[in-house]
mmCIF file of C-alpha atoms and ligand atoms in Angstrom:
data_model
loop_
_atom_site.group_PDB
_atom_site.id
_atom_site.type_symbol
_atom_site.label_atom_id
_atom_site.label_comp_id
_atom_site.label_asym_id
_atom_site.label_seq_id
_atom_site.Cartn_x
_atom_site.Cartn_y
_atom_site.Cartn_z
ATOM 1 C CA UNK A 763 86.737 98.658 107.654
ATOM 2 C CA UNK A 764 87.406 94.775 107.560
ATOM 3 C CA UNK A 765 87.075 92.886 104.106
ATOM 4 C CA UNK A 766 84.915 90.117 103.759
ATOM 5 C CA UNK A 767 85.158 87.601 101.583
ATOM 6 C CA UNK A 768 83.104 87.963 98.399
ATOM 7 C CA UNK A 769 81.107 84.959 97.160
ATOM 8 C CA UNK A 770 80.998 84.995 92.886
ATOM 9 C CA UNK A 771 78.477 87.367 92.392
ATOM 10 C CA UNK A 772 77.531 90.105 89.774
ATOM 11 C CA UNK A 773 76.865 92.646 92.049
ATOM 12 C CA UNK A 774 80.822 92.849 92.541
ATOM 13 C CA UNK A 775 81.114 93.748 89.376
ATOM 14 C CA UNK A 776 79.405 97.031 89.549
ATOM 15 C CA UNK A 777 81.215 98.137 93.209
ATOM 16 C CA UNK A 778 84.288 97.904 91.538
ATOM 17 C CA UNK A 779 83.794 100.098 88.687
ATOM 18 C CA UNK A 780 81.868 102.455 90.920
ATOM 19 C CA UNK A 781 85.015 102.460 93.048
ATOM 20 C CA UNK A 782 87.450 102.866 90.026
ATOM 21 C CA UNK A 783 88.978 106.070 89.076
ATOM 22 C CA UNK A 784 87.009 108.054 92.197
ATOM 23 C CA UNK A 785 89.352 110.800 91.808
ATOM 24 C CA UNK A 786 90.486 110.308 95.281
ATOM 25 C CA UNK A 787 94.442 109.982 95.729
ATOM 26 C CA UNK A 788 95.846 106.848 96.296
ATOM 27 C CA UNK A 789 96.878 106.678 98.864
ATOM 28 C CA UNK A 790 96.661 109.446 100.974
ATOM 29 C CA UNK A 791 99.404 111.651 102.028
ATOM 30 C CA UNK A 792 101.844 109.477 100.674
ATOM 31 C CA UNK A 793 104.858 110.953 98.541
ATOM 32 C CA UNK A 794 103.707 109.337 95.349
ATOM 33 C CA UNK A 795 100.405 108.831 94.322
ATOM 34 C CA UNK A 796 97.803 108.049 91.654
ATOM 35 C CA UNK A 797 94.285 109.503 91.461
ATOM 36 C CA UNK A 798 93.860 106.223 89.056
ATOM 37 C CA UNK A 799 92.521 102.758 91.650
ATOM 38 C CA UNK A 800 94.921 100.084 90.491
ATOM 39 C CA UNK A 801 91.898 97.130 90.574
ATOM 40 C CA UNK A 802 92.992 94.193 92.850
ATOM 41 C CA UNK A 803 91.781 91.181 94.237
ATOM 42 C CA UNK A 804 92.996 88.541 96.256
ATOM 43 C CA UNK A 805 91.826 84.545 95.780
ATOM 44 C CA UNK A 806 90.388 82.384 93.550
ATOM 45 C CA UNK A 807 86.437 82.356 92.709
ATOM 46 C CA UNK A 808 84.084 82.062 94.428
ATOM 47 C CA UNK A 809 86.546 83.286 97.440
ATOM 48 C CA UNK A 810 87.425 86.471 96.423
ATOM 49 C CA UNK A 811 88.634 89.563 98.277
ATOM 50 C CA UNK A 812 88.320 92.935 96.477
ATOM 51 C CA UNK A 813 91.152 95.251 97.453
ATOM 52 C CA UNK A 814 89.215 98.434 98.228
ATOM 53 C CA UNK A 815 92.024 101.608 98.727
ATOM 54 C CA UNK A 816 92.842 101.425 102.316
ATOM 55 C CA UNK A 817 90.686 98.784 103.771
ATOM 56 C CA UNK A 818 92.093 96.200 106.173
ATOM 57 C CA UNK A 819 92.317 92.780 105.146
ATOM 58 C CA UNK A 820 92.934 90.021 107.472
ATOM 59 C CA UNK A 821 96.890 88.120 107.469
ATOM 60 C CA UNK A 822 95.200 84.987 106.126
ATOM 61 C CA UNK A 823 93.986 87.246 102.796
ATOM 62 C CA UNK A 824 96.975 88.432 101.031
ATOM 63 C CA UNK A 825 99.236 85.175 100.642
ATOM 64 C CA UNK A 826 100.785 83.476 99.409
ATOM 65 C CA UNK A 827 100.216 84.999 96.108
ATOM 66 C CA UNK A 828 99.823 88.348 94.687
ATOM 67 C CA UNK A 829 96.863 89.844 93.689
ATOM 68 C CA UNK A 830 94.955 89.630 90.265
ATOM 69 C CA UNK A 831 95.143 93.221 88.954
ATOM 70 C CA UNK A 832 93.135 95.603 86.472
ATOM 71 C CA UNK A 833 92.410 98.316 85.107
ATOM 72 C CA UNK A 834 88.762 100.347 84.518
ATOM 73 C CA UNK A 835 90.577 101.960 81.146
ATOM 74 C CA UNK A 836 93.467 101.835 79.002
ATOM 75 C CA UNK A 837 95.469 104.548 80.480
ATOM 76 C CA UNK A 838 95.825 107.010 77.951
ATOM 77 C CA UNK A 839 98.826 107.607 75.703
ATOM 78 C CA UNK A 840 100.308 104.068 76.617
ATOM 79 C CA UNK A 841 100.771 101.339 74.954
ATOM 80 C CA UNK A 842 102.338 98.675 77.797
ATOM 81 C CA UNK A 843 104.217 96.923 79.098
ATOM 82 C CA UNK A 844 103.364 97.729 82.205
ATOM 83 C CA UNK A 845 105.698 97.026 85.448
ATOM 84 C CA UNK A 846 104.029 96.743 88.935
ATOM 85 C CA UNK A 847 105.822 97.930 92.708
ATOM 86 C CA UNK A 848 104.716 96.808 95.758
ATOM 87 C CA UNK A 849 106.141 98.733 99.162
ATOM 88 C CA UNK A 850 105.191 98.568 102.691
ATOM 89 C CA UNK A 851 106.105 102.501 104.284
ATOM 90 C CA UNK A 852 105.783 101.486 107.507
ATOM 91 C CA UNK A 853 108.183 98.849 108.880
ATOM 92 C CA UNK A 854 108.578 97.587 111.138
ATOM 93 C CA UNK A 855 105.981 99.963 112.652
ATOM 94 C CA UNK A 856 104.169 102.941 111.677
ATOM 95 C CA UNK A 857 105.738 104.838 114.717
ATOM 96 C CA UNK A 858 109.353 103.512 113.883
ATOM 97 C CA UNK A 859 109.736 103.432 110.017
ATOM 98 C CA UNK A 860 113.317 103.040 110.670
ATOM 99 C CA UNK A 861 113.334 99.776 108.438
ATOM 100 C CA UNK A 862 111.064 100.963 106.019
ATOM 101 C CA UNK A 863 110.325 101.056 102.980
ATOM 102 C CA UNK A 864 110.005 97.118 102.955
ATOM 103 C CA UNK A 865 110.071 96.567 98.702
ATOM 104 C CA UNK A 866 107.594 93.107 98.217
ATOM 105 C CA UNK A 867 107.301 93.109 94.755
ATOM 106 C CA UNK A 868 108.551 94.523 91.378
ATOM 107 C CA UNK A 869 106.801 92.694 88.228
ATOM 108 C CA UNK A 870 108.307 93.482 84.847
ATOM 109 C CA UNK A 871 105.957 92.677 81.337
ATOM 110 C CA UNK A 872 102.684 93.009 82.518
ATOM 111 C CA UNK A 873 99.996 92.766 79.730
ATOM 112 C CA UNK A 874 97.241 94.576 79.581
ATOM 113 C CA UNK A 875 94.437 92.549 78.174
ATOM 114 C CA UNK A 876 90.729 93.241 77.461
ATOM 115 C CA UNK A 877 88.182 91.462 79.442
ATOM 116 C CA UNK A 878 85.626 90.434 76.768
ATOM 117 C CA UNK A 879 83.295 89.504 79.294
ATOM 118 C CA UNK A 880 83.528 90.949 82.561
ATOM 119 C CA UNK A 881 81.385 89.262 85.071
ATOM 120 C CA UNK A 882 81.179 87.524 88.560
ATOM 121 C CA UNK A 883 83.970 89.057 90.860
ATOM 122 C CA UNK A 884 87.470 90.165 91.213
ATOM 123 C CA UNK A 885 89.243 89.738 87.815
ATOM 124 C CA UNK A 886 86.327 88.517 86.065
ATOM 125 C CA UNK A 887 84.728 91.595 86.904
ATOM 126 C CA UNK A 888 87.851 93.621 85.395
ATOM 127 C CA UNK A 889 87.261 95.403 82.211
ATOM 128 C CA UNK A 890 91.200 95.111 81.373
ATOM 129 C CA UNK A 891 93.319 92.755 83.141
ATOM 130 C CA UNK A 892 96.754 92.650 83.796
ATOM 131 C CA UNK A 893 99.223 89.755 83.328
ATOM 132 C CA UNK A 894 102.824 88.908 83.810
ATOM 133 C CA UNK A 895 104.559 87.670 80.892
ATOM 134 C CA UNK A 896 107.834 87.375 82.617
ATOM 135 C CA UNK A 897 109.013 86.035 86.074
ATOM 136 C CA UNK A 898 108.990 88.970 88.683
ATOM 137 C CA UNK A 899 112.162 90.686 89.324
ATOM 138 C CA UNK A 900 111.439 91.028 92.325
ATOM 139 C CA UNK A 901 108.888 88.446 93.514
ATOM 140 C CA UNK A 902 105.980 88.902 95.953
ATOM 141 C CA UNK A 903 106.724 88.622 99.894
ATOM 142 C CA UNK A 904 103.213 88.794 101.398
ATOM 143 C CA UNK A 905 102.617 91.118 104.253
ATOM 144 C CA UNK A 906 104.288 90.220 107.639
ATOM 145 C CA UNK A 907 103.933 92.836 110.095
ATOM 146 C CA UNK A 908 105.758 92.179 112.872
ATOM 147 C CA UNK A 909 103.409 91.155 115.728
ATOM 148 C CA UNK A 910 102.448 93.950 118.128
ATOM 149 C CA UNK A 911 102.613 96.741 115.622
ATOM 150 C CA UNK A 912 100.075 99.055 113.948
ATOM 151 C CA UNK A 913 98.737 97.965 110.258
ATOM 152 C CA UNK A 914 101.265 98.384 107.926
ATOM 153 C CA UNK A 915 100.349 100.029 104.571
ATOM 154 C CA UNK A 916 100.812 98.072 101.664
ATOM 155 C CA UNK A 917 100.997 100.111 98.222
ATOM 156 C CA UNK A 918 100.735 98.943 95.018
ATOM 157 C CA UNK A 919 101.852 101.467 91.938
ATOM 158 C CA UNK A 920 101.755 100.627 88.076
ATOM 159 C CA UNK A 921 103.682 102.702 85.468
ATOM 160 C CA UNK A 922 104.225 101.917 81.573
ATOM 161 C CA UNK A 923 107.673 99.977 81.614
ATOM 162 C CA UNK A 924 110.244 102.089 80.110
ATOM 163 C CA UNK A 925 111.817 100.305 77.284
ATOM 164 C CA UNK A 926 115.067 98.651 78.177
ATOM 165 C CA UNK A 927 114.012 98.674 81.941
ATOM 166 C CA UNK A 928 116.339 97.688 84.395
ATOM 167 C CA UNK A 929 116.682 98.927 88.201
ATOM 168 C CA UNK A 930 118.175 102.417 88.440
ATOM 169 C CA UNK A 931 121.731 102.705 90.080
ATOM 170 C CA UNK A 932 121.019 103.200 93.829
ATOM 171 C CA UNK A 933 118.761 100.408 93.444
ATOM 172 C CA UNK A 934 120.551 97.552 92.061
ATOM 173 C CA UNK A 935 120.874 95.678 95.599
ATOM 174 C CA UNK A 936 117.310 94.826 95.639
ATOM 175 C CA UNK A 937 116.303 91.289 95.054
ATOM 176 C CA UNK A 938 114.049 88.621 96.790
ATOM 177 C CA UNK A 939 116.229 88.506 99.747
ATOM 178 C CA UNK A 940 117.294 92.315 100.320
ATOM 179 C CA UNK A 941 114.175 94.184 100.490
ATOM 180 C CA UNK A 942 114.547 96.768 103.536
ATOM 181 C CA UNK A 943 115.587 100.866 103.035
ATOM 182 C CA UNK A 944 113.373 100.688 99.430
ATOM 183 C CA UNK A 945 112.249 104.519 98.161
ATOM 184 C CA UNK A 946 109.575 104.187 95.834
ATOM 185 C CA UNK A 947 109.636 108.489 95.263
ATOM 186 C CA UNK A 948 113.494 107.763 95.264
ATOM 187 C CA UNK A 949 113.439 104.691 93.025
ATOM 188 C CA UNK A 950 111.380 106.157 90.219
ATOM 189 C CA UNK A 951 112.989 109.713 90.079
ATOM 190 C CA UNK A 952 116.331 107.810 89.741
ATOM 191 C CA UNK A 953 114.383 105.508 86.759
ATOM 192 C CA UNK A 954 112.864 108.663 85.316
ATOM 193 C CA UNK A 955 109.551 107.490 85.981
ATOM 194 C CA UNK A 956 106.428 109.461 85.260
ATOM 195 C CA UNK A 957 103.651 109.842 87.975
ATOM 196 C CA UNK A 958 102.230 105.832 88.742
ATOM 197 C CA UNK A 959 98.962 105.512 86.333
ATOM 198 C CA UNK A 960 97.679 104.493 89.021
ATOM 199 C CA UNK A 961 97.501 102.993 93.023
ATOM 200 C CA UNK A 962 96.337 101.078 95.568
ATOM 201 C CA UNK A 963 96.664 99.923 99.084
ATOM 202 C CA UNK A 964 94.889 97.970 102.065
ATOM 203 C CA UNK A 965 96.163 97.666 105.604
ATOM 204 C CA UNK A 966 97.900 94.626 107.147
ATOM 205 C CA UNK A 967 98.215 93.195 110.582
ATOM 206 C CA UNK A 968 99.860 90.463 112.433
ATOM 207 C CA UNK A 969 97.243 88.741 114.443
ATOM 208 C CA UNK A 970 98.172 88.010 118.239
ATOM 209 C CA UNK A 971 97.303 84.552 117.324
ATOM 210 C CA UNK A 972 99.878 84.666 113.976
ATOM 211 C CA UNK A 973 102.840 85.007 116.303
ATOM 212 C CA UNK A 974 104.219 81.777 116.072
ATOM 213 C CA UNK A 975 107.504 81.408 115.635
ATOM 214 C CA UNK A 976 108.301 85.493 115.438
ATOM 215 C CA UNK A 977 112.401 85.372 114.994
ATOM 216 C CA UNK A 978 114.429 88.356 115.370
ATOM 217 C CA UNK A 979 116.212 89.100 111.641
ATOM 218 C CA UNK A 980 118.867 91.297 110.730
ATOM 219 C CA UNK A 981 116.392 93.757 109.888
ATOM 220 C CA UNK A 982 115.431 93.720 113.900
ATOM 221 C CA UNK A 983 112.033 92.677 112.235
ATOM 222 C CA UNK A 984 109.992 90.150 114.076
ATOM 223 C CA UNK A 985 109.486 87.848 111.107
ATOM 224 C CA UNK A 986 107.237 84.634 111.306
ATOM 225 C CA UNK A 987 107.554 81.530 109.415
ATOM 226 C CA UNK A 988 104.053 80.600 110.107
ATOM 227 C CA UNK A 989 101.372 82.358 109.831
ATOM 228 C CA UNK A 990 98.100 81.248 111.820
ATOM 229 C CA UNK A 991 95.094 81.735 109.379
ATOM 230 C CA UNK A 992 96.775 81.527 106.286
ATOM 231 C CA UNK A 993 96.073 78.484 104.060
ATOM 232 C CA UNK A 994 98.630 75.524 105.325
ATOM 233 C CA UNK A 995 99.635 74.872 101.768
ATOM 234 C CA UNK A 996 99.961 75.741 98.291
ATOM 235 C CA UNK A 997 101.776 75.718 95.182
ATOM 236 C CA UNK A 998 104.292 78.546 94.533
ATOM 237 C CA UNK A 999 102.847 82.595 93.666
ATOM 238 C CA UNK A 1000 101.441 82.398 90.654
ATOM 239 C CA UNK A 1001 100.722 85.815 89.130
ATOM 240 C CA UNK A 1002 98.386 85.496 86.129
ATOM 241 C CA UNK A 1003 96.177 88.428 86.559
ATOM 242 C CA UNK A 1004 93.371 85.823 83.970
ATOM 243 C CA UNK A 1005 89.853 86.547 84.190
ATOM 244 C CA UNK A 1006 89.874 83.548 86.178
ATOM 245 C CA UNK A 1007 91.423 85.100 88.678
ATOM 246 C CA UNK A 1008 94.958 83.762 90.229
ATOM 247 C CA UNK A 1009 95.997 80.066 90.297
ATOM 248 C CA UNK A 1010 96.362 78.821 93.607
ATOM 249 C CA UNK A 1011 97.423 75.276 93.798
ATOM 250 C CA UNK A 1012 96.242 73.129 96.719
ATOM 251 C CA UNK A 1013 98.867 72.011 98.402
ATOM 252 C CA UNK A 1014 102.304 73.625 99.558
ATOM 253 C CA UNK A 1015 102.660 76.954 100.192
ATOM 254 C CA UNK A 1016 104.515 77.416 104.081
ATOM 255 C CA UNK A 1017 107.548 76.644 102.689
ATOM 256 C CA UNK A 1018 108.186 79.606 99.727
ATOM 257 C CA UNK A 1019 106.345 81.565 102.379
ATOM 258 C CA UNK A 1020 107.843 81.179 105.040
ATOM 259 C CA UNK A 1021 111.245 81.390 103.664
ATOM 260 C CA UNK A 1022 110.257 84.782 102.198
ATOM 261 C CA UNK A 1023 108.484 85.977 105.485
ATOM 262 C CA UNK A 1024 111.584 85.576 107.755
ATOM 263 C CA UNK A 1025 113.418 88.144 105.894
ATOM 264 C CA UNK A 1026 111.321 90.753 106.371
ATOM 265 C CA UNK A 1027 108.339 93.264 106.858
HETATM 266 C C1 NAG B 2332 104.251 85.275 86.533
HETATM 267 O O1 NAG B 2332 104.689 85.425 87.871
HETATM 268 C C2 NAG B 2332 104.587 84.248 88.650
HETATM 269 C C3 NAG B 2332 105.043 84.578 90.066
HETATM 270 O O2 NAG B 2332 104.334 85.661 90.608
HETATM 271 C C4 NAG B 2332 105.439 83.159 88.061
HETATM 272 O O3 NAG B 2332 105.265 81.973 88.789
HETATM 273 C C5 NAG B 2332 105.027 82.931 86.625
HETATM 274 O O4 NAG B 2332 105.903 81.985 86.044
HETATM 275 C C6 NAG B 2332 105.108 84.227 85.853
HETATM 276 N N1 NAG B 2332 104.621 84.038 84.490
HETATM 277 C C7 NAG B 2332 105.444 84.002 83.448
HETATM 278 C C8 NAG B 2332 104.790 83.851 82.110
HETATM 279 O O5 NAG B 2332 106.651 84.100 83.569
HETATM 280 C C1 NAG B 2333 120.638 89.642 96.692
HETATM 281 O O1 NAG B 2333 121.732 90.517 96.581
HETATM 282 C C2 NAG B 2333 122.736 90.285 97.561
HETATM 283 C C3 NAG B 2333 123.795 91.340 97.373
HETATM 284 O O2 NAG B 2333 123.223 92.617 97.357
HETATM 285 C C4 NAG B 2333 123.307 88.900 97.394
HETATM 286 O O3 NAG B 2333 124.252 88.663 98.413
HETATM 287 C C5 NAG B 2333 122.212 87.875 97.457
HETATM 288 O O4 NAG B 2333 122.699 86.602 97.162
HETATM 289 C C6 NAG B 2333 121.115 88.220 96.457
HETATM 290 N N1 NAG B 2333 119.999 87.308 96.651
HETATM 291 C C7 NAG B 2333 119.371 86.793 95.615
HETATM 292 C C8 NAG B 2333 118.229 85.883 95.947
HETATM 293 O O5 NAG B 2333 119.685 87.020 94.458
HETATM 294 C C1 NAG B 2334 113.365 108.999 99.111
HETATM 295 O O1 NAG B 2334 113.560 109.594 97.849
HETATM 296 C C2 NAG B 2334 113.046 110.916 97.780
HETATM 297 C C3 NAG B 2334 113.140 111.361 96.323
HETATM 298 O O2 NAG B 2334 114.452 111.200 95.826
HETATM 299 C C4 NAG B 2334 113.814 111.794 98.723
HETATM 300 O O3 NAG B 2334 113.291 113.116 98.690
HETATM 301 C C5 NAG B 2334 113.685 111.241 100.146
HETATM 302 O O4 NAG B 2334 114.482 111.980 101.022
HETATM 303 C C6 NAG B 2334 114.111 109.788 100.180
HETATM 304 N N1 NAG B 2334 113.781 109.250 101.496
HETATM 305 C C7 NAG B 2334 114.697 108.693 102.253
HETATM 306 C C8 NAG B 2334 114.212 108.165 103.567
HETATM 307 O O5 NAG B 2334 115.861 108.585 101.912
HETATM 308 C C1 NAG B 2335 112.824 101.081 115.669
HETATM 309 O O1 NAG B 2335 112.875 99.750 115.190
HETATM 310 C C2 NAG B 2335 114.189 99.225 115.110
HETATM 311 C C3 NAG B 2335 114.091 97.888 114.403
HETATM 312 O O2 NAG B 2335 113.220 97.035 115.087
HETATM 313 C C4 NAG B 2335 114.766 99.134 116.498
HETATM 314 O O3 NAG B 2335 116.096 98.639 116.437
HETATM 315 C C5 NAG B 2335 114.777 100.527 117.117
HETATM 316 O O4 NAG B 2335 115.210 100.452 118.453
HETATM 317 C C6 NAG B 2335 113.389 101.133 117.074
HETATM 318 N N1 NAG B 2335 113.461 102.531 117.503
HETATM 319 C C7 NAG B 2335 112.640 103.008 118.410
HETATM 320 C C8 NAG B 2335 112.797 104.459 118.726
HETATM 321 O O5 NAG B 2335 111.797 102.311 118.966
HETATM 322 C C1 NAG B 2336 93.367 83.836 114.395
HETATM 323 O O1 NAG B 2336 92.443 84.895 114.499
HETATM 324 C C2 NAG B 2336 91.778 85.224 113.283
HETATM 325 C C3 NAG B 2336 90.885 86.423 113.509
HETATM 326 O O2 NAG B 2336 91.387 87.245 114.494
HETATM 327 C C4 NAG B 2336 90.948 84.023 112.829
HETATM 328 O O3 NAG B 2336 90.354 84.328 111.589
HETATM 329 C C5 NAG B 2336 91.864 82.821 112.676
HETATM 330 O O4 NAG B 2336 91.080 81.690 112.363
HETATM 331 C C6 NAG B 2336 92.638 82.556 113.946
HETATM 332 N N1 NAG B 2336 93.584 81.479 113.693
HETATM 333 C C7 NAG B 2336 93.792 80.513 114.575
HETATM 334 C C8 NAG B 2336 94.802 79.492 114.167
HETATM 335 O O5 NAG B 2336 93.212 80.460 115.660
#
């Protein structure tokens, strides 16, 4: 299944509620897992991309920025913050996972908000909506299969942010630069984490035309510090999670990207 790009229209708003808390596990036959869809959309209105579990978005979709995320419901019996993960399994291929996981995102203080007026698509259309209040711990590396390989799976959890969070031991190394050998099962049995309340993922590839300048990293992951398709420019991630959707600026992006894209996934 291939996403398209949604223009601003109501109709959205209904497909993702209908798709919200199916019941199905998200995702599938992974070691952790939510029955709960983590709402997510990538863009800014009118070009919006709803992340539907499992569906495969094109390279140009999911950068530079991270998603806006929601929620159907309040999950019960929490009160927030929230914190958000983000881990690719399947790196540098789905056959070899011998670099995997690939960790592209922790997000600490994420608000949970009330969407007074859902409408249109993507966040608008979220009945709650999360929001960063803090700079991520971790911050967002955008998908960059190497070319040649399989989609990757990219997983987002949420939990309720323990109070006084900070990485477990075991997982202290891990910053915007040393991403590779992540454990998400391992990471939150050594933080005492619950079960996520709740998932999501889509499927990434590299086009063949997205193989620019592939370069050979520590990791032995074909990274690429362009990516063909993606927008030439824009203004550093921006993770607001609004009703308005994310903040992209117009101009500048390559640059943060492509710095983060070389070391990795
Ligand atoms: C939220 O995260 C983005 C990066 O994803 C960062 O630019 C922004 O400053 C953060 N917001 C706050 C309030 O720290
Ligand atoms: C990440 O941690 C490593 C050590 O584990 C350190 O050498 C590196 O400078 C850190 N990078 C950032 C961006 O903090
Ligand atoms: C990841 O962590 C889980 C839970 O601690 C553990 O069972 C599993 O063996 C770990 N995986 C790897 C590849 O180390
Ligand atoms: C798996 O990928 C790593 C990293 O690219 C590579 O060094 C290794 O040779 C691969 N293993 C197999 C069996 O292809
Ligand atoms: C690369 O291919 C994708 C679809 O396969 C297309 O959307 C994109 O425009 C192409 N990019 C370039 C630079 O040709």
């Amino acid at each position: 299944m291939r996403a398209s790009t949604l223009s601003l229209k109501a109709a959205t708003a209904a497909l993702i509620l209908a798709s919200a808390a199916n019941g199905q596990e998200i995702p599938p036959d992974f070691t952790i897992s939510s029955d709960t869809q983590l709402l997510a959309a990538y863009g800014t209105p009118p070009d919006v991309t709803v992340v539907e579990p499992g569906v495969l978005l094109d390279f140009a979709i999911p950068r530079p920025t991270p998603p806006a995320l929601g929620l159907a419901a309040i999950p019960s019996g929490t009160t927030g913050p929230y914190m958000i993960v983000m881990t690719d399994p399947d790196a540098p291929s789905p056959q070899n996972r011998s670099s995997s996981e690939i960790l592209h995102w922790i997000q600490l203080d994420v608000a949970l908000t009330v969407n007074l007026s859902p409408s249109g698509s993507g966040a608008a259309a979220f009945p709650y909506v999360l929001a960063n209040t803090s700079a991520p711990l971790v911050p967002y590396a955008p998908p960059g299969p190497p070319a040649g390989s399989d989609p990757h799976r990219y997983i987002f959890f949420l939990w309720e942010q323990p109070e006084g969070f900070a990485l477990p031991e075991g997982y202290t190394q891990f910053n915007a630069t040393n991403r590779r050998l992540f454990n998400v099962s391992g990471f939150a049995a050594a933080a005492g984490l619950p079960e996520p309340l709740a998932a999501n993922y889509f499927l990434c590839e590299r086009p063949d035309n997205a193989t620019a300048t592939a370069t050979a990293t520590s990791s032995g992951v074909a990274g690429a510090t362009s990516a063909a398709g993606s927008a030439t420019t824009s203004s550093p991630a921006q993770f607001t999670g609004g009703a308005v959707g994310l903040s992209v600026g117009g101009a500048g992006v390559l640059g943060v990207v492509g710095a983060l894209a070389a070391a990795l996934l």
